[in-house]
Amino acid sequence: MAERQTKIDVKKLFRESPKTPVKLDVQDLKNFVYDMSRCIKCKGCTWVDHTYMPGAQFRTKCPTATRYLFDSYGAYGKMRIGLALAEGKLRWTDKLLEIVYADPLCGACDTGCKRNLDLEIELTLEALRVKAVQDGVGPLPAHKKIVQNIEKNHNSFGSPHENRTKWLAAAKVTPAKKADLLYFVGCSASYTNPEIAQSTARILKVAGTDFMLMPDEWCCGNIVYSVGMVKEARALAQRNIGEVKKTGAKTVLLSCAEGYRMWKVDYPKLLNCATADLGFKVVHLVEYADELIKQGKLKPTKPMPLRVAYHDSCSLSRLSEPWTPWEGERGWMGMVEPRLKRRRGSNGVYTQPRDILQAIPGVSLVEMPRLRENAFCCGAGRGTKEAFPDLARSSAQHRLEEVKYVGAEALVSACPWCKNNFAQAIKEDGNALTAYDISEVIAASLGV
Ligand code: SF4
């Protein structure tokens, strides 16, 4: 006799269960008590997805846990620390502060955790830093210096503000006074990596795309937000968005992955609006150039005989999915309503840079074992290199081992922070590798 199956009415169980309100607002660590308390220390946030596990050498995807080994540095340790802080059971110490900030917030843990559990790990880590600032202990002195630089000179390096457009002289490109596309250059390409700004401008010129610059560009505030200074970051977001609106630009283009994430994800997060409601589109150069190549408007015909590995910059890949404000309630089995589309990192910008590289004659693209959501961060971003240069260096060295493992001659990324960090590690270690930004490779293949 066939056994009768009992049907579970999930909707009814949810309806009848006690509910608690849920907010994804990083301004209150208590909003993430559920997430922190549900961490089971499985370490899915540390290991590369088992299906793709390339062997023991490249088994981890968390730069912090790989460098420091102690559990407190991994997401699982920080969830315990955050919970104890939120419940008033732990007081800040210098060591605790170091643990919270020694972390590039690269999102590997968040996407790893969401393979099994829908816990908001990245938002919790951001909220932990906001709490450090709210409690008067954060950020670290190196971060405070950056914030002072921005306040004084509108750039994170403390360089004279009037030098911001110096890169233009050698670019031999004249931006339009008014155009639909605004190129937001960012601090790095303006001051430390003019080759990226120059290559980007030349690519746009070859494509016949008129572009303008912001009449008075200031820092995007990426590090300010990343270290937990939400009030100051929001002021920069409001100022920069206001400036774009004054120009009437329909698209803001970035060549920096960190800036791209800031404009596309963190500005809307800070202003409690959706990416789609910003009033203009935010695109990275690789999205724009890929489309132009596919339309035949850009023809990369100059051969570049080079075996390259592509590095997925975290802020262009797993951290770049658009933001949509959400509030709801949690009931039976942790289910939430209304439906929450989780940001799992799978819809980052992964295909476009690879398609670009494969469209360049002579370029041989080889994939590293850790790619896409599983990529190993360069370790430089979000205030890490300034406060923890040893962590930034060890992460870059570890990644470069992977480049050598696949036999590539060059490492290509789409962010000045990655290029700089890799280039420095290559120089210090005397490696025979070269680090390029993808804008340089595209420009070279166009012959400009
Ligand atoms: S994957 Fe998630 S649940 Fe597992 S240890 Fe990491 S943070 Fe905790």
Coordinates of C-alpha atoms and ligand atoms in Angstrom, one line a residue:
M1 CA 0.0 0.0 0.0
A2 CA 1.4 3.3 -1.0
E3 CA 2.3 5.6 1.9
R4 CA 0.4 8.8 2.0
Q5 CA 2.6 11.8 1.7
T6 CA 2.0 14.8 4.0
K7 CA 2.1 18.0 2.1
I8 CA 3.8 20.9 3.8
D9 CA 2.0 24.2 3.2
V10 CA 5.1 26.5 3.4
K11 CA 3.1 29.7 2.8
K12 CA 0.7 28.8 5.7
L13 CA 3.6 28.0 8.0
F14 CA 5.3 31.3 7.1
R15 CA 2.0 33.2 7.5
E16 CA 1.3 31.7 11.0
S17 CA 4.9 32.0 12.3
P18 CA 6.0 34.9 14.6
K19 CA 7.7 37.6 12.5
T20 CA 10.6 39.9 13.1
P21 CA 11.3 43.0 11.0
V22 CA 14.3 42.9 8.7
K23 CA 16.4 45.8 7.4
L24 CA 19.6 45.7 5.3
D25 CA 20.8 49.1 6.6
V26 CA 24.5 49.0 7.5
Q27 CA 24.0 51.9 9.8
D28 CA 22.9 49.6 12.6
L29 CA 24.9 46.4 13.3
K30 CA 21.8 45.0 15.1
N31 CA 20.1 44.7 11.7
F32 CA 22.5 41.7 11.1
V33 CA 22.2 39.9 14.4
Y34 CA 20.3 37.1 12.6
D35 CA 23.0 36.7 10.0
M36 CA 25.8 36.7 12.6
S37 CA 24.0 34.3 14.9
R38 CA 23.3 31.8 12.1
C39 CA 27.0 31.5 11.0
I40 CA 27.7 27.8 11.5
K41 CA 31.5 28.0 11.0
C42 CA 31.3 25.8 7.9
K43 CA 34.0 27.9 6.2
G44 CA 32.3 28.0 2.9
C45 CA 33.4 31.6 3.0
T46 CA 37.0 30.6 2.9
W47 CA 37.3 27.7 0.5
V48 CA 36.9 27.9 -3.2
D49 CA 33.6 26.1 -4.2
H50 CA 34.4 22.4 -3.9
T51 CA 33.2 21.6 -7.4
Y52 CA 35.8 23.9 -8.8
M53 CA 38.5 23.2 -6.1
P54 CA 41.7 23.2 -8.1
G55 CA 43.8 21.4 -5.5
A56 CA 45.5 22.3 -2.3
Q57 CA 47.7 25.1 -3.6
F58 CA 44.8 27.4 -4.6
R59 CA 42.1 26.2 -2.3
T60 CA 41.3 29.4 -0.5
K61 CA 39.5 32.6 -1.6
C62 CA 39.7 34.7 1.5
P63 CA 42.9 36.8 1.5
T64 CA 42.6 37.6 5.2
A65 CA 42.2 34.1 6.5
T66 CA 44.9 32.9 4.1
R67 CA 47.3 35.5 5.5
Y68 CA 46.5 35.5 9.2
L69 CA 45.2 31.9 9.7
F70 CA 43.5 32.5 13.0
D71 CA 39.7 32.1 12.9
S72 CA 39.1 35.6 14.2
Y73 CA 40.3 37.0 10.8
G74 CA 37.9 34.9 8.7
A75 CA 34.2 35.9 8.2
Y76 CA 33.3 33.2 10.8
G77 CA 35.4 34.9 13.4
K78 CA 34.1 38.3 12.6
M79 CA 30.5 37.1 12.8
R80 CA 31.2 36.0 16.4
I81 CA 33.0 39.3 17.2
G82 CA 30.1 41.3 15.6
L83 CA 27.5 39.4 17.5
A84 CA 29.3 39.9 20.8
L85 CA 29.7 43.6 20.1
A86 CA 26.0 44.0 19.1
E87 CA 24.9 42.3 22.3
G88 CA 27.3 44.4 24.4
K89 CA 29.4 41.4 25.5
L90 CA 32.7 42.6 24.0
R91 CA 34.6 45.9 24.2
W92 CA 36.8 47.3 21.5
T93 CA 40.5 46.8 21.8
D94 CA 43.3 47.7 19.4
K95 CA 43.6 44.1 18.4
L96 CA 39.9 43.8 17.7
L97 CA 40.0 47.0 15.6
E98 CA 42.9 45.6 13.6
I99 CA 41.0 42.3 12.9
V100 CA 37.9 44.3 11.7
Y101 CA 40.0 46.5 9.3
A102 CA 42.6 43.9 8.1
D103 CA 40.2 42.9 5.3
P104 CA 39.8 44.1 1.7
L105 CA 36.0 43.5 1.9
C106 CA 36.4 41.6 -1.3
G107 CA 33.0 39.8 -1.2
A108 CA 34.5 36.3 -1.6
C109 CA 33.0 35.3 1.8
D110 CA 29.6 36.7 0.9
T111 CA 29.2 34.8 -2.3
G112 CA 30.7 31.6 -0.7
C113 CA 28.3 31.8 2.2
K114 CA 25.3 32.3 -0.1
R115 CA 26.0 29.0 -1.8
N116 CA 24.5 27.4 1.2
L117 CA 22.9 30.0 3.4
D118 CA 21.3 33.3 2.6
L119 CA 23.4 35.3 5.1
E120 CA 24.4 38.9 4.4
I121 CA 28.0 38.6 5.3
E122 CA 29.4 41.6 3.2
L123 CA 26.8 43.9 4.6
T124 CA 27.5 42.7 8.1
L125 CA 31.3 43.4 7.7
E126 CA 30.4 46.9 6.4
A127 CA 28.1 47.4 9.4
L128 CA 30.8 46.3 11.8
R129 CA 33.1 49.1 10.5
V130 CA 30.2 51.6 10.7
K131 CA 29.8 50.6 14.4
A132 CA 33.6 51.1 15.0
V133 CA 33.1 54.7 13.8
Q134 CA 29.9 55.2 15.7
D135 CA 31.7 53.9 18.9
G136 CA 34.5 56.5 18.3
V137 CA 37.3 53.9 17.8
G138 CA 37.4 53.6 14.0
P139 CA 38.7 54.1 11.4
L140 CA 42.5 53.6 11.7
P141 CA 45.0 56.5 11.6
A142 CA 46.0 55.6 8.0
H143 CA 42.3 55.9 7.0
K144 CA 41.9 59.2 8.8
K145 CA 44.8 60.6 6.8
I146 CA 43.0 59.7 3.5
V147 CA 39.8 61.3 4.7
Q148 CA 41.8 64.5 5.6
N149 CA 43.3 64.4 2.2
I150 CA 39.9 64.3 0.5
E151 CA 38.6 67.1 2.7
K152 CA 41.6 69.3 1.9
N153 CA 42.4 68.4 -1.8
H154 CA 39.4 66.3 -2.9
N155 CA 41.6 63.3 -3.6
S156 CA 42.7 60.4 -1.5
F157 CA 46.5 61.0 -2.1
G158 CA 46.7 64.6 -0.8
S159 CA 48.0 65.8 -4.2
P160 CA 47.2 69.3 -5.3
H161 CA 43.6 69.5 -6.6
E162 CA 44.7 71.5 -9.6
N163 CA 46.7 68.5 -10.9
R164 CA 43.7 66.3 -11.3
T165 CA 43.4 66.9 -15.1
K166 CA 47.2 66.9 -15.8
W167 CA 46.9 63.5 -17.5
L168 CA 45.0 65.2 -20.4
A169 CA 48.1 66.9 -21.7
A170 CA 49.7 63.7 -22.9
A171 CA 46.4 62.0 -23.9
K172 CA 46.1 64.3 -27.0
V173 CA 42.3 64.1 -26.7
T174 CA 40.0 67.0 -26.0
P175 CA 36.9 66.2 -24.0
A176 CA 33.7 67.8 -25.2
K177 CA 32.1 70.6 -23.2
K178 CA 28.8 68.7 -23.3
A179 CA 28.1 65.1 -24.1
D180 CA 25.8 62.3 -23.1
L181 CA 28.7 60.3 -21.6
L182 CA 30.7 61.6 -18.7
Y183 CA 34.0 59.9 -17.9
F184 CA 34.6 59.9 -14.1
V185 CA 38.3 59.5 -14.0
G186 CA 38.8 58.8 -10.3
C187 CA 41.7 59.6 -8.0
S188 CA 44.0 56.8 -9.2
A189 CA 43.8 57.3 -12.9
S190 CA 44.0 61.1 -12.4
Y191 CA 47.1 61.1 -10.2
T192 CA 49.0 57.8 -10.0
N193 CA 47.9 56.0 -13.2
P194 CA 47.5 58.6 -15.9
E195 CA 48.2 55.8 -18.5
I196 CA 44.7 54.4 -17.7
A197 CA 42.9 57.7 -18.1
Q198 CA 44.9 58.4 -21.3
S199 CA 44.1 55.0 -22.8
T200 CA 40.4 55.3 -21.9
A201 CA 40.2 58.7 -23.5
R202 CA 41.9 57.5 -26.7
I203 CA 39.6 54.4 -26.9
L204 CA 36.6 56.7 -26.7
K205 CA 38.1 59.0 -29.4
V206 CA 38.8 56.1 -31.8
A207 CA 35.2 54.9 -31.2
G208 CA 33.9 58.4 -32.2
T209 CA 32.3 58.8 -28.7
D210 CA 32.1 62.3 -27.5
F211 CA 32.7 62.4 -23.7
M212 CA 32.9 65.1 -21.1
L213 CA 34.6 65.2 -17.7
M214 CA 33.0 66.5 -14.5
P215 CA 33.7 70.2 -14.4
D216 CA 35.3 69.9 -11.0
E217 CA 35.8 66.2 -10.2
W218 CA 36.2 65.1 -6.5
C219 CA 37.0 61.7 -5.0
C220 CA 34.2 59.1 -5.3
G221 CA 34.6 58.3 -1.5
N222 CA 35.2 54.6 -1.9
I223 CA 37.6 54.4 1.0
V224 CA 35.5 56.8 3.1
Y225 CA 32.5 54.4 2.8
S226 CA 34.6 51.3 3.1
V227 CA 36.1 52.3 6.5
G228 CA 32.6 53.0 7.9
M229 CA 32.3 56.8 7.6
V230 CA 28.8 56.8 6.2
K231 CA 28.0 60.4 6.9
E232 CA 31.0 61.7 5.0
A233 CA 30.6 59.1 2.2
R234 CA 26.9 60.2 1.8
A235 CA 27.9 63.8 1.5
L236 CA 30.3 62.9 -1.3
A237 CA 27.7 60.7 -3.0
Q238 CA 25.2 63.6 -2.9
R239 CA 27.7 66.1 -4.2
N240 CA 29.0 63.9 -7.1
I241 CA 25.5 62.8 -8.2
G242 CA 24.4 66.4 -8.1
E243 CA 27.3 67.4 -10.3
V244 CA 26.4 64.7 -12.8
K245 CA 22.8 65.8 -12.9
K246 CA 23.8 69.4 -13.6
T247 CA 25.7 68.2 -16.7
G248 CA 22.7 66.3 -18.0
A249 CA 24.9 63.2 -18.7
K250 CA 23.0 60.0 -19.4
T251 CA 25.9 57.7 -18.7
V252 CA 28.8 57.8 -16.2
L253 CA 31.7 55.7 -17.4
L254 CA 34.5 54.5 -15.1
S255 CA 37.8 52.9 -15.7
C256 CA 38.3 52.1 -12.0
A257 CA 36.5 49.0 -10.6
E258 CA 36.4 50.5 -7.1
G259 CA 34.8 53.7 -8.3
Y260 CA 32.4 51.6 -10.4
R261 CA 31.1 49.7 -7.4
M262 CA 30.9 52.9 -5.4
W263 CA 28.8 54.7 -8.0
K264 CA 26.7 51.7 -9.0
V265 CA 26.1 50.0 -5.6
D266 CA 27.2 52.1 -2.6
Y267 CA 25.8 55.5 -3.7
P268 CA 22.3 54.0 -4.1
K269 CA 22.8 52.1 -0.8
L270 CA 23.8 55.4 1.0
L271 CA 20.9 57.3 -0.5
N272 CA 18.3 54.5 0.0
C273 CA 17.5 54.3 -3.7
A274 CA 17.8 51.7 -6.5
T275 CA 20.7 51.8 -8.9
A276 CA 18.0 52.0 -11.6
D277 CA 16.7 55.2 -10.1
L278 CA 20.0 57.2 -10.1
G279 CA 18.9 59.0 -13.2
F280 CA 21.9 57.9 -15.3
K281 CA 23.5 54.7 -16.2
V282 CA 26.8 53.6 -14.6
V283 CA 29.1 51.6 -16.9
H284 CA 32.7 50.4 -16.7
L285 CA 35.0 50.8 -19.7
V286 CA 35.0 47.0 -20.3
E287 CA 31.2 47.0 -20.7
Y288 CA 31.3 49.9 -23.1
A289 CA 34.3 48.8 -25.2
D290 CA 32.9 45.2 -25.4
E291 CA 29.7 46.5 -26.9
L292 CA 31.6 48.8 -29.4
I293 CA 33.8 45.9 -30.5
K294 CA 30.7 43.7 -31.0
Q295 CA 29.0 46.5 -33.0
G296 CA 32.2 46.8 -35.2
K297 CA 32.8 50.4 -34.0
L298 CA 36.1 49.5 -32.4
K299 CA 38.4 47.3 -34.3
P300 CA 41.3 45.9 -32.3
T301 CA 43.5 44.8 -35.2
K302 CA 47.0 45.4 -34.0
P303 CA 48.4 42.0 -33.0
M304 CA 49.6 41.6 -29.4
P305 CA 51.4 38.2 -29.1
L306 CA 50.9 37.8 -25.4
R307 CA 49.8 34.9 -23.1
V308 CA 47.6 36.7 -20.5
A309 CA 45.7 35.8 -17.4
Y310 CA 42.7 37.9 -16.5
H311 CA 42.2 38.9 -12.9
D312 CA 38.5 39.5 -11.9
S313 CA 38.7 42.7 -9.8
C314 CA 36.3 42.2 -6.9
S315 CA 34.4 45.5 -7.4
L316 CA 33.8 44.8 -11.1
S317 CA 32.7 41.2 -10.5
R318 CA 31.1 39.7 -7.5
L319 CA 30.5 43.1 -5.7
S320 CA 29.0 44.9 -8.7
E321 CA 25.4 43.7 -8.9
P322 CA 23.0 46.6 -8.7
W323 CA 21.4 47.7 -5.4
T324 CA 17.7 47.7 -4.7
P325 CA 16.4 48.9 -1.3
W326 CA 14.5 46.3 0.6
E327 CA 12.8 46.0 4.0
G328 CA 10.6 43.1 5.1
E329 CA 10.1 40.5 7.8
R330 CA 11.5 37.2 8.7
G331 CA 9.4 34.2 9.8
W332 CA 9.4 30.4 9.7
M333 CA 12.8 28.9 8.9
G334 CA 14.3 32.3 8.4
M335 CA 12.2 32.9 5.2
V336 CA 11.7 36.5 4.4
E337 CA 8.9 38.5 2.7
P338 CA 8.5 40.3 0.4
R339 CA 10.8 38.4 -2.0
L340 CA 14.4 39.4 -1.7
K341 CA 16.6 39.0 -4.7
R342 CA 19.9 38.2 -3.0
R343 CA 23.1 39.6 -4.5
R344 CA 25.1 36.4 -5.0
G345 CA 27.8 37.7 -7.2
S346 CA 27.0 35.6 -10.2
N347 CA 25.9 38.5 -12.3
G348 CA 29.0 40.6 -12.2
V349 CA 31.0 41.8 -15.2
Y350 CA 32.8 38.5 -16.1
T351 CA 32.2 37.9 -19.8
Q352 CA 33.0 41.3 -21.3
P353 CA 36.7 41.7 -20.4
R354 CA 37.3 38.1 -21.5
D355 CA 35.5 38.7 -24.8
I356 CA 37.6 41.9 -25.3
L357 CA 40.9 40.0 -24.8
Q358 CA 39.8 37.2 -27.1
A359 CA 39.0 39.7 -29.8
I360 CA 42.6 41.0 -29.9
P361 CA 44.7 39.2 -32.4
G362 CA 47.7 37.4 -30.8
V363 CA 46.3 37.5 -27.3
S364 CA 46.1 34.0 -25.8
L365 CA 43.8 34.1 -22.7
V366 CA 44.4 31.5 -20.1
E367 CA 42.1 31.1 -17.1
M368 CA 43.5 30.9 -13.6
P369 CA 42.0 28.1 -11.4
R370 CA 40.3 30.7 -9.2
L371 CA 38.0 32.9 -11.4
R372 CA 34.7 34.8 -11.3
E373 CA 33.1 34.5 -7.9
N374 CA 36.0 32.4 -6.7
A375 CA 38.7 34.8 -7.7
F376 CA 41.4 35.6 -5.1
C377 CA 41.4 39.3 -4.4
C378 CA 44.6 41.4 -5.0
G379 CA 44.3 42.6 -1.4
A380 CA 44.7 46.3 -2.1
G381 CA 41.2 47.8 -2.1
R382 CA 38.9 49.5 0.4
G383 CA 41.6 51.0 2.6
T384 CA 43.7 47.8 3.0
K385 CA 46.9 48.8 1.2
E386 CA 47.2 52.0 3.2
A387 CA 46.6 50.4 6.6
F388 CA 47.9 46.8 6.0
P389 CA 50.6 46.9 3.3
D390 CA 51.8 43.4 4.4
L391 CA 48.3 41.9 3.7
A392 CA 48.1 43.7 0.3
R393 CA 51.5 42.4 -0.6
S394 CA 50.9 38.8 0.5
S395 CA 47.6 38.7 -1.4
A396 CA 49.2 39.9 -4.6
Q397 CA 52.1 37.5 -4.2
H398 CA 49.7 34.6 -3.7
R399 CA 47.7 35.6 -6.8
L400 CA 50.9 36.0 -8.9
E401 CA 51.8 32.3 -8.0
E402 CA 48.6 31.4 -9.8
V403 CA 49.5 33.5 -12.8
K404 CA 52.8 31.6 -13.0
Y405 CA 51.1 28.3 -12.5
V406 CA 49.0 28.8 -15.7
G407 CA 52.1 29.9 -17.6
A408 CA 50.9 33.4 -18.4
E409 CA 53.4 36.2 -19.2
A410 CA 51.1 39.0 -18.1
L411 CA 48.3 39.7 -15.7
V412 CA 45.5 42.0 -17.0
S413 CA 42.9 43.6 -14.6
A414 CA 40.4 46.4 -14.9
C415 CA 41.2 48.5 -11.9
P416 CA 44.2 50.8 -11.1
W417 CA 44.3 49.4 -7.5
C418 CA 44.8 45.9 -8.8
K419 CA 47.4 47.0 -11.4
N420 CA 49.4 49.0 -8.9
N421 CA 49.4 46.3 -6.2
F422 CA 50.4 43.6 -8.7
A423 CA 53.1 45.8 -10.3
Q424 CA 54.6 46.6 -7.0
A425 CA 54.7 42.9 -5.9
I426 CA 56.2 41.9 -9.3
K427 CA 58.9 44.6 -8.9
E428 CA 59.8 43.7 -5.3
D429 CA 60.0 40.0 -6.1
G430 CA 61.8 40.4 -9.4
N431 CA 59.2 38.3 -11.3
A432 CA 59.3 38.2 -15.1
L433 CA 55.6 39.1 -15.2
T434 CA 53.9 42.3 -16.4
A435 CA 50.8 43.8 -14.9
Y436 CA 48.5 45.7 -17.4
D437 CA 45.3 47.5 -17.1
I438 CA 42.8 46.3 -19.7
S439 CA 42.5 49.9 -21.1
E440 CA 46.2 49.8 -22.0
V441 CA 45.8 46.5 -23.9
I442 CA 42.7 47.7 -25.8
A443 CA 44.4 51.0 -26.7
A444 CA 47.6 49.2 -27.9
S445 CA 45.5 46.9 -30.1
L446 CA 43.8 49.9 -31.6
G447 CA 47.2 51.4 -32.3
V448 CA 46.7 54.5 -30.1
Ligands
SF4_1 S1 30.2 30.4 5.0 FE1 28.8 31.6 6.2 S2 28.0 30.2 7.7 FE2 29.8 29.3 6.9 S3 31.5 29.9 8.2 FE3 31.4 31.4 6.5 S4 30.1 33.1 7.3 FE4 29.7 31.3 8.6

